CSV table of C-alpha atoms in Angstrom, one decimal:
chain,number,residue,atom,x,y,z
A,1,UNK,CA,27.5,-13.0,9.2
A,2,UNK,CA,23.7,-13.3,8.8
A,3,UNK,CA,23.3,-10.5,11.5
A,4,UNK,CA,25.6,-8.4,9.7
A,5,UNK,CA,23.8,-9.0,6.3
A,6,UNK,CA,20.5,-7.9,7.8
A,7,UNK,CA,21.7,-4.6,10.0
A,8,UNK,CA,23.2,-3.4,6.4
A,9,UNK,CA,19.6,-4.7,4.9
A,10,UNK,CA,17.8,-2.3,7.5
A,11,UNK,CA,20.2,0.7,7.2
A,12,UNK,CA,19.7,0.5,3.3
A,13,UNK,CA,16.0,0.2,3.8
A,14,UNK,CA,15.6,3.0,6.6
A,15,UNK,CA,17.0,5.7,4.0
A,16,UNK,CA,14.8,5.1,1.6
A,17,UNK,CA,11.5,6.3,0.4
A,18,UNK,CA,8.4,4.3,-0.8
A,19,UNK,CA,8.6,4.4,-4.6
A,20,UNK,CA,9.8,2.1,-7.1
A,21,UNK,CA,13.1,2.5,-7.9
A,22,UNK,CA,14.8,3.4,-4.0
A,23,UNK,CA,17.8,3.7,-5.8
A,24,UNK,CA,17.5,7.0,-7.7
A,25,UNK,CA,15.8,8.9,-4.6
A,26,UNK,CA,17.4,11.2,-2.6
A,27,UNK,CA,18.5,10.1,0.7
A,28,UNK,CA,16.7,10.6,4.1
A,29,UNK,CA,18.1,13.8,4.9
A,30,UNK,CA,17.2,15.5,1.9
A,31,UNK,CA,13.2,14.2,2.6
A,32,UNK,CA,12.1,14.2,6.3
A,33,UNK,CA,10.8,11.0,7.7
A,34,UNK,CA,7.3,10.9,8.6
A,35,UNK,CA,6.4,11.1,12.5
A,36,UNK,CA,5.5,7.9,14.3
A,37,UNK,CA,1.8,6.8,14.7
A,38,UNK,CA,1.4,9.0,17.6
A,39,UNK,CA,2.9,12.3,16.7
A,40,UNK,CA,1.3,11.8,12.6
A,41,UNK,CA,-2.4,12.1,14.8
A,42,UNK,CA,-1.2,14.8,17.0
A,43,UNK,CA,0.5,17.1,14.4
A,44,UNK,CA,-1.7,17.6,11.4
A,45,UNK,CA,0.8,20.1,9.8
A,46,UNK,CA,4.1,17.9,10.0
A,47,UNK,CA,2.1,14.7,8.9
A,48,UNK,CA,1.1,17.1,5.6
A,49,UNK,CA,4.3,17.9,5.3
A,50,UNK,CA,5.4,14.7,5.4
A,51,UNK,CA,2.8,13.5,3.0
A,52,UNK,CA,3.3,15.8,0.3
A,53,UNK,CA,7.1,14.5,0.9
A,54,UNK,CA,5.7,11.1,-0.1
A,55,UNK,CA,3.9,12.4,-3.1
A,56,UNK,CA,6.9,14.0,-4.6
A,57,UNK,CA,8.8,11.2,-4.4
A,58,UNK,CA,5.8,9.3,-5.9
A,59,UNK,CA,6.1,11.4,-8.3
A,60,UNK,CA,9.7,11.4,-9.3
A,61,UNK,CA,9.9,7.6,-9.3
A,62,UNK,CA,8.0,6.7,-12.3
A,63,UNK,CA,8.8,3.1,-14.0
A,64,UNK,CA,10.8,3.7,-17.1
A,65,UNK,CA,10.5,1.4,-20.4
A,66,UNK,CA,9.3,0.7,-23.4
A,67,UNK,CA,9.5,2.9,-26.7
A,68,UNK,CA,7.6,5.2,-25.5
A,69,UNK,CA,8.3,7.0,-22.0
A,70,UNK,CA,6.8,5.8,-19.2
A,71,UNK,CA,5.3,9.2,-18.3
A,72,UNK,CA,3.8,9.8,-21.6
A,73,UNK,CA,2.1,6.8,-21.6
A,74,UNK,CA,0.5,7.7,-17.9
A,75,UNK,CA,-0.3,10.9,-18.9
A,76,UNK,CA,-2.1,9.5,-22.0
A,77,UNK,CA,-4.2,7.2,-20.2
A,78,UNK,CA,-4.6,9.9,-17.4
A,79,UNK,CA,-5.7,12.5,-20.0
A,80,UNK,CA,-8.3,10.0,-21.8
A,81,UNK,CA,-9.9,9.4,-18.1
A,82,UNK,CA,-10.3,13.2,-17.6
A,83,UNK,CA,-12.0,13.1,-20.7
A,84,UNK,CA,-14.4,10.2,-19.7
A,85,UNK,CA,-15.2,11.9,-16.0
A,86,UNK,CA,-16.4,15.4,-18.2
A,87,UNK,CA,-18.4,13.9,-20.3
A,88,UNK,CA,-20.5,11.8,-17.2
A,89,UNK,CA,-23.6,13.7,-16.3
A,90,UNK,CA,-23.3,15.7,-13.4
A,91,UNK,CA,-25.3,13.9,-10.7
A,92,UNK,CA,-22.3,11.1,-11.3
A,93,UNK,CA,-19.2,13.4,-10.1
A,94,UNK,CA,-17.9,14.5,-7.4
A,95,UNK,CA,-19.1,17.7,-5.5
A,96,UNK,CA,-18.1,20.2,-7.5
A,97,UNK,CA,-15.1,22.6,-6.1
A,98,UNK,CA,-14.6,19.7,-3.5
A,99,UNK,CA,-12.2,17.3,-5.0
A,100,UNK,CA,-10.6,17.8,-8.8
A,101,UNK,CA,-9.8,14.5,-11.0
A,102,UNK,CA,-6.1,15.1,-12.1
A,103,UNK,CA,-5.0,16.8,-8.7
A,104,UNK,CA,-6.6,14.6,-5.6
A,105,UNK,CA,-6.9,11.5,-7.8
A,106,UNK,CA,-6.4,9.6,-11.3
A,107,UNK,CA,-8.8,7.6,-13.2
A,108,UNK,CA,-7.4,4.6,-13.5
A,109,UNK,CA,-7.1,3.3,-17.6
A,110,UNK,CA,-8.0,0.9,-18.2
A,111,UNK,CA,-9.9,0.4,-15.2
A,112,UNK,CA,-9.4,-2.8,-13.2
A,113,UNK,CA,-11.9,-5.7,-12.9
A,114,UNK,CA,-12.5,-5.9,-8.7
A,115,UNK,CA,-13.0,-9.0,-6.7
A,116,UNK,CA,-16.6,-7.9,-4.1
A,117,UNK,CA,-19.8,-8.8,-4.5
A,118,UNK,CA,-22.9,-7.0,-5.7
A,119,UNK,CA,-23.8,-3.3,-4.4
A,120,UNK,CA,-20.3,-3.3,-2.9
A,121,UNK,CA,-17.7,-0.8,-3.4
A,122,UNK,CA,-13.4,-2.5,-3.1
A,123,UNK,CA,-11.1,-0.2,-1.9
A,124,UNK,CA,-7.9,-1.1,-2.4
A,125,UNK,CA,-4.2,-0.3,0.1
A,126,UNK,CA,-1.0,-1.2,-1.7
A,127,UNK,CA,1.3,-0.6,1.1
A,128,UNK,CA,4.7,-2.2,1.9
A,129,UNK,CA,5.4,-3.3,5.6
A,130,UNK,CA,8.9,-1.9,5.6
A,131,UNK,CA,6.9,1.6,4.5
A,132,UNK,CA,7.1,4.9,7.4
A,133,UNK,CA,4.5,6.7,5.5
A,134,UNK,CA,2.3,3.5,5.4
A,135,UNK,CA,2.9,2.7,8.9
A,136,UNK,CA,2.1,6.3,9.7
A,137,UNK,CA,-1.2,6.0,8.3
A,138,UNK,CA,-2.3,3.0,9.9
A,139,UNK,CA,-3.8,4.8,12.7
A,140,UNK,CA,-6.2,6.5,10.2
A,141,UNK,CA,-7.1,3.4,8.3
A,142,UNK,CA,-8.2,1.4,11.6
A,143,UNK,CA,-9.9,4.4,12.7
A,144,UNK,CA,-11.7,4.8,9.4
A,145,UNK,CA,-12.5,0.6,9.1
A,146,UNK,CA,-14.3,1.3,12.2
A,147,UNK,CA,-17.0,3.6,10.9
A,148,UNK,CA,-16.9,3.2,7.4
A,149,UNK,CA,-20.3,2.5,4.9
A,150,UNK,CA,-21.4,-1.1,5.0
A,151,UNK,CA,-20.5,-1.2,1.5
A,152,UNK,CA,-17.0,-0.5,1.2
A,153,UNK,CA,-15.4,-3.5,1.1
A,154,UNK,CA,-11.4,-2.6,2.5
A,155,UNK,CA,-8.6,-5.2,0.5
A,156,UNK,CA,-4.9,-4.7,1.9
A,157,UNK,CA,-2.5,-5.7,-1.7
A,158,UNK,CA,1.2,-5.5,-0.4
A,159,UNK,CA,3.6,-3.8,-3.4
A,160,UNK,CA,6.0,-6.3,-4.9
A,161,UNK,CA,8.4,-4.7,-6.6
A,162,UNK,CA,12.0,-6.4,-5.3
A,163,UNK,CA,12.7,-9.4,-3.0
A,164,UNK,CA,12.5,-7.2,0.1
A,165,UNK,CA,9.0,-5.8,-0.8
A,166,UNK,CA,8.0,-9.6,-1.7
A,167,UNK,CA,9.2,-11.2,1.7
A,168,UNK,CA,6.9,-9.0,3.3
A,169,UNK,CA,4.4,-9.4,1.4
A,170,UNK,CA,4.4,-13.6,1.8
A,171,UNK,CA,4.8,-12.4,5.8
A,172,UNK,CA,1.5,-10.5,5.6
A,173,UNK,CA,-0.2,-13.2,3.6
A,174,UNK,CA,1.4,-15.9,6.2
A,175,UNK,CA,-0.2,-14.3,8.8
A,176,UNK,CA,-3.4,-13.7,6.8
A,177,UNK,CA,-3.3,-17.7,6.3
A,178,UNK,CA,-3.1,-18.6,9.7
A,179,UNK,CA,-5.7,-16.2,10.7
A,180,UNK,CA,-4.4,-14.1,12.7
A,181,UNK,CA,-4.8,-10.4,11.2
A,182,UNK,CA,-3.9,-8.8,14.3
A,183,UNK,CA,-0.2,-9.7,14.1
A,184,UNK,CA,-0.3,-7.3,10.8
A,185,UNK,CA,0.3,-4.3,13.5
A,186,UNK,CA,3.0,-6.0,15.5
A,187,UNK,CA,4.7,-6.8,12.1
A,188,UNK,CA,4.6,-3.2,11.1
A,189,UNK,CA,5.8,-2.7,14.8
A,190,UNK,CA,8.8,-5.2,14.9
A,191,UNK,CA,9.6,-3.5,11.2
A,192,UNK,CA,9.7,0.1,11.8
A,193,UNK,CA,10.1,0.6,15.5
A,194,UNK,CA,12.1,-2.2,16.5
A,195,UNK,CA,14.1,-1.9,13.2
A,196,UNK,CA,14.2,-5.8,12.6
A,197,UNK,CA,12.9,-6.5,8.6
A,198,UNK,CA,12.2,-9.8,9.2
A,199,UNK,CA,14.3,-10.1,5.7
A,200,UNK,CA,17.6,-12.4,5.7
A,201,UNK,CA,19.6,-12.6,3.0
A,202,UNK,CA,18.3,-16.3,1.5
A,203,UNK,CA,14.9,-17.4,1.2
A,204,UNK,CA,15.7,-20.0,4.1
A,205,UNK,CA,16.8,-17.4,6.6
A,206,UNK,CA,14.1,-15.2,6.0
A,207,UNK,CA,11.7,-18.0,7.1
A,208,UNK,CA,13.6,-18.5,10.5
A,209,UNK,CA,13.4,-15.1,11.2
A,210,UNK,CA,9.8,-14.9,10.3
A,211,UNK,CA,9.2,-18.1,12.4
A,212,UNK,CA,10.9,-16.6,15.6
A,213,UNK,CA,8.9,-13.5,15.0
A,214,UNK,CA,5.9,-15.8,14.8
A,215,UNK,CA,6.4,-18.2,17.8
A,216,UNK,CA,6.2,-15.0,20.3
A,217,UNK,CA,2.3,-14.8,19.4
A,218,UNK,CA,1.9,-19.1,20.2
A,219,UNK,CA,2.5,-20.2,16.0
A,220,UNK,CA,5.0,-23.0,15.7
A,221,UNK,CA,7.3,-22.9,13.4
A,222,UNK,CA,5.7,-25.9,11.4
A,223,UNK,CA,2.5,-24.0,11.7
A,224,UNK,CA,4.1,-21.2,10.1
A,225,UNK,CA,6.4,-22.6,7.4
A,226,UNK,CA,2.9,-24.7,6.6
A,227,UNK,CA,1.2,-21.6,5.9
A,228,UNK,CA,4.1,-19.8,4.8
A,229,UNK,CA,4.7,-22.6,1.8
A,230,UNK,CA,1.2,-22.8,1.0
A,231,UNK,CA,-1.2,-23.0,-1.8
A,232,UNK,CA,-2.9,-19.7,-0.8
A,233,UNK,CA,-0.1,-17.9,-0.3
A,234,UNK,CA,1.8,-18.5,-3.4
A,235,UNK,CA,-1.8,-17.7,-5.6
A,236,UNK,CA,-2.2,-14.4,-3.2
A,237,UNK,CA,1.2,-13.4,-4.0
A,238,UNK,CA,0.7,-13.9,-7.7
A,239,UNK,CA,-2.4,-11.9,-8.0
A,240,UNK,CA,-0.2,-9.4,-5.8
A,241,UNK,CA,2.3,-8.6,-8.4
A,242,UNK,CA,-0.1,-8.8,-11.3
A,243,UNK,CA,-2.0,-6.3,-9.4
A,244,UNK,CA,1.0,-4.1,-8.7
A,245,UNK,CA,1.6,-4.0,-12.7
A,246,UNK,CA,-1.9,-3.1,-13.7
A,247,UNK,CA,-2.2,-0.4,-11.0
A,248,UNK,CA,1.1,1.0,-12.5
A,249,UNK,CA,2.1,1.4,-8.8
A,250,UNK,CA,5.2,3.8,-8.2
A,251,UNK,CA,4.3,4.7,-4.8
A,252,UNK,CA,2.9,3.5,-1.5
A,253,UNK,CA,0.7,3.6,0.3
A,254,UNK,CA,-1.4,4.0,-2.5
A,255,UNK,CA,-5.5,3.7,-2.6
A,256,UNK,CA,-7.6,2.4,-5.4
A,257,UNK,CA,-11.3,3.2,-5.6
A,258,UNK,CA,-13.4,0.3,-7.4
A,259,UNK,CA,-10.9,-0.2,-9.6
A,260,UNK,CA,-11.3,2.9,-11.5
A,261,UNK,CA,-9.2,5.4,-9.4
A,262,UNK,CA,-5.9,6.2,-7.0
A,263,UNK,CA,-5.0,8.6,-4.4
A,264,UNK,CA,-2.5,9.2,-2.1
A,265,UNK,CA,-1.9,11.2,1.1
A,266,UNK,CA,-0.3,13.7,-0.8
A,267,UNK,CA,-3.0,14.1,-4.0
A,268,UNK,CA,-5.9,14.4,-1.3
A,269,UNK,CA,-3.8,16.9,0.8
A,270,UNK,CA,-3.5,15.0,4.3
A,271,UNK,CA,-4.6,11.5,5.8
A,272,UNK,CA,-7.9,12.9,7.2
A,273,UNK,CA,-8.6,14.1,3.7
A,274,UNK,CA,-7.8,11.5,2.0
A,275,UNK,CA,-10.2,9.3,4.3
A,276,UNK,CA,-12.9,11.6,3.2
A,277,UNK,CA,-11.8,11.4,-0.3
A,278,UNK,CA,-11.6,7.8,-0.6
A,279,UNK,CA,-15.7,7.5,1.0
A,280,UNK,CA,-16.8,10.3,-1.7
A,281,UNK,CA,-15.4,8.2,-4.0
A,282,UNK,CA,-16.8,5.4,-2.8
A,283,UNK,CA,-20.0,6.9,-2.2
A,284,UNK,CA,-20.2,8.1,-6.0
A,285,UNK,CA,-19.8,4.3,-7.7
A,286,UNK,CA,-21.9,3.3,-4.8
A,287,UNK,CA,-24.7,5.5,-6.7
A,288,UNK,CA,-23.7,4.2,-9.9
């Protein structure tokens, strides 16, 4: 009965896009999956493609509520950061003609307090585990951790908008607990190539499944459900969804810059650019 539960789980899940509200987007056939790891670093064109997909689904899954629409409200805070990036002198933006605030990224508003230390920059990921467009970028992002400035400080924040998107998130901060960061890529792996979630339908199931999953990489299952029930967990996961409220995120994977803007594969017009945006960026309120 559980397995059964969990296929259906997966087959909801695989027709899906990343955005908030799964539900009102249109099914996979309509929006092409992104390629694997492999092919999204071999074919620059289809993994564009692909990414301006992601950005239109972005797009077309903003949260609704309040008496005002959701939208209006963005595009008011949106407007009143354009307006605060003019008026900075002109040694304090971007190169000019290189990357425009509005169409490769958003000022953030209000802009978000960030967690480094002195003369460092945060760059945020929101990304989901059970993601294909975040697990297609993943090549890009170890590539780019690898080379980066010294003062980028890199902070992965898993999305937690519905109890799949939070079981994963207390997986990745599990395995962050128990210090063992390299299991993050055969998470993504078990997830999106092997097609197992990792996600049962009670709380308790869920951690047996993440427990098996665990105890092929030597954790026992006590180590695990110690982690997985801890302290540090629980407060990670709380600053997680506060976090994924005050970045008003409606799509992943999503990058924040210092806590005062976001782009997206799609905004910066490919994963290689938006690698170069996010260290322009970076570079800029490194400056500052």
């Amino acid at each position: 009965m559980i397995r059964s539960i969990t296929l259906a789980l997966v087959l909801s899940l695989l027709v899906c896009s990343c955005s908030r509200h799964e539900a009102t987007q249109q099914p996979a056939a309509a929006t092409p999956a992104p390629p694997n790891a492999a092919t999204s670093m071999q074919n620059p064109a289809q993994d564009a493609a692909a990414a301006q997909g992601e950005a239109q689904q972005a797009t077309a899954a903003q949260e609704k509520g309040g008496d005002e629409p959701e939208e209006d409200r963005g595009q008011a805070r949106s407007d009143a950061g354009l307006e605060r990036i003019a008026q900075m002198p002109a040694d304090q933006q971007l190169p000019s003609g290189k990357w425009k605030p509005g169409v490769n990224y958003d000022p953030l508003v209000p802009a978000q307090p960030t967690s480094v230390g002195p003369g460092k920059v945060e760059v945020t990921e929101v990304f989901w585990l059970g993601c294909p467009h975040c697990y297609a970028l993943e090549p890009y992002v170890e590539s780019w951790l690898k080379s980066k400035p010294d003062y980028e400080q890199f902070v992965r924040v898993p999305v937690m908008w519905g109890p799949v998107h939070r079981a994963h998130a207390r997986l990745y901060y599990t395995l962050m607990a128990l210090d063992r960061p390299e299991l993050l890529q055969q998470a993504f792996d078990t997830i999106q190539q092997k097609h197992e979630m990792l996600v049962a339908s009670t709380d308790e199931d869920t951690l047996k499944l993440q427990q098996a999953f665990a105890k092929q990489f030597g954790i026992s299952a006590d180590q695990y459900a110690n982690a997985y029930n801890s302290f540090t967990v629980n407060s990670n996961l709380q600053r997680a969804e506060q976090l994924t409220k005050r970045y008003g995120v409606t799509g992943v994977p999503l990058f924040v810059i210092d806590g005062k803007y976001t782009t997206d594969v799609g905004k910066a017009g490919g994963p290689s650019e938006l690698i170069s945006l996010i260290n322009d960026l970076a570079a800029a309120e490194h400056r500052h």
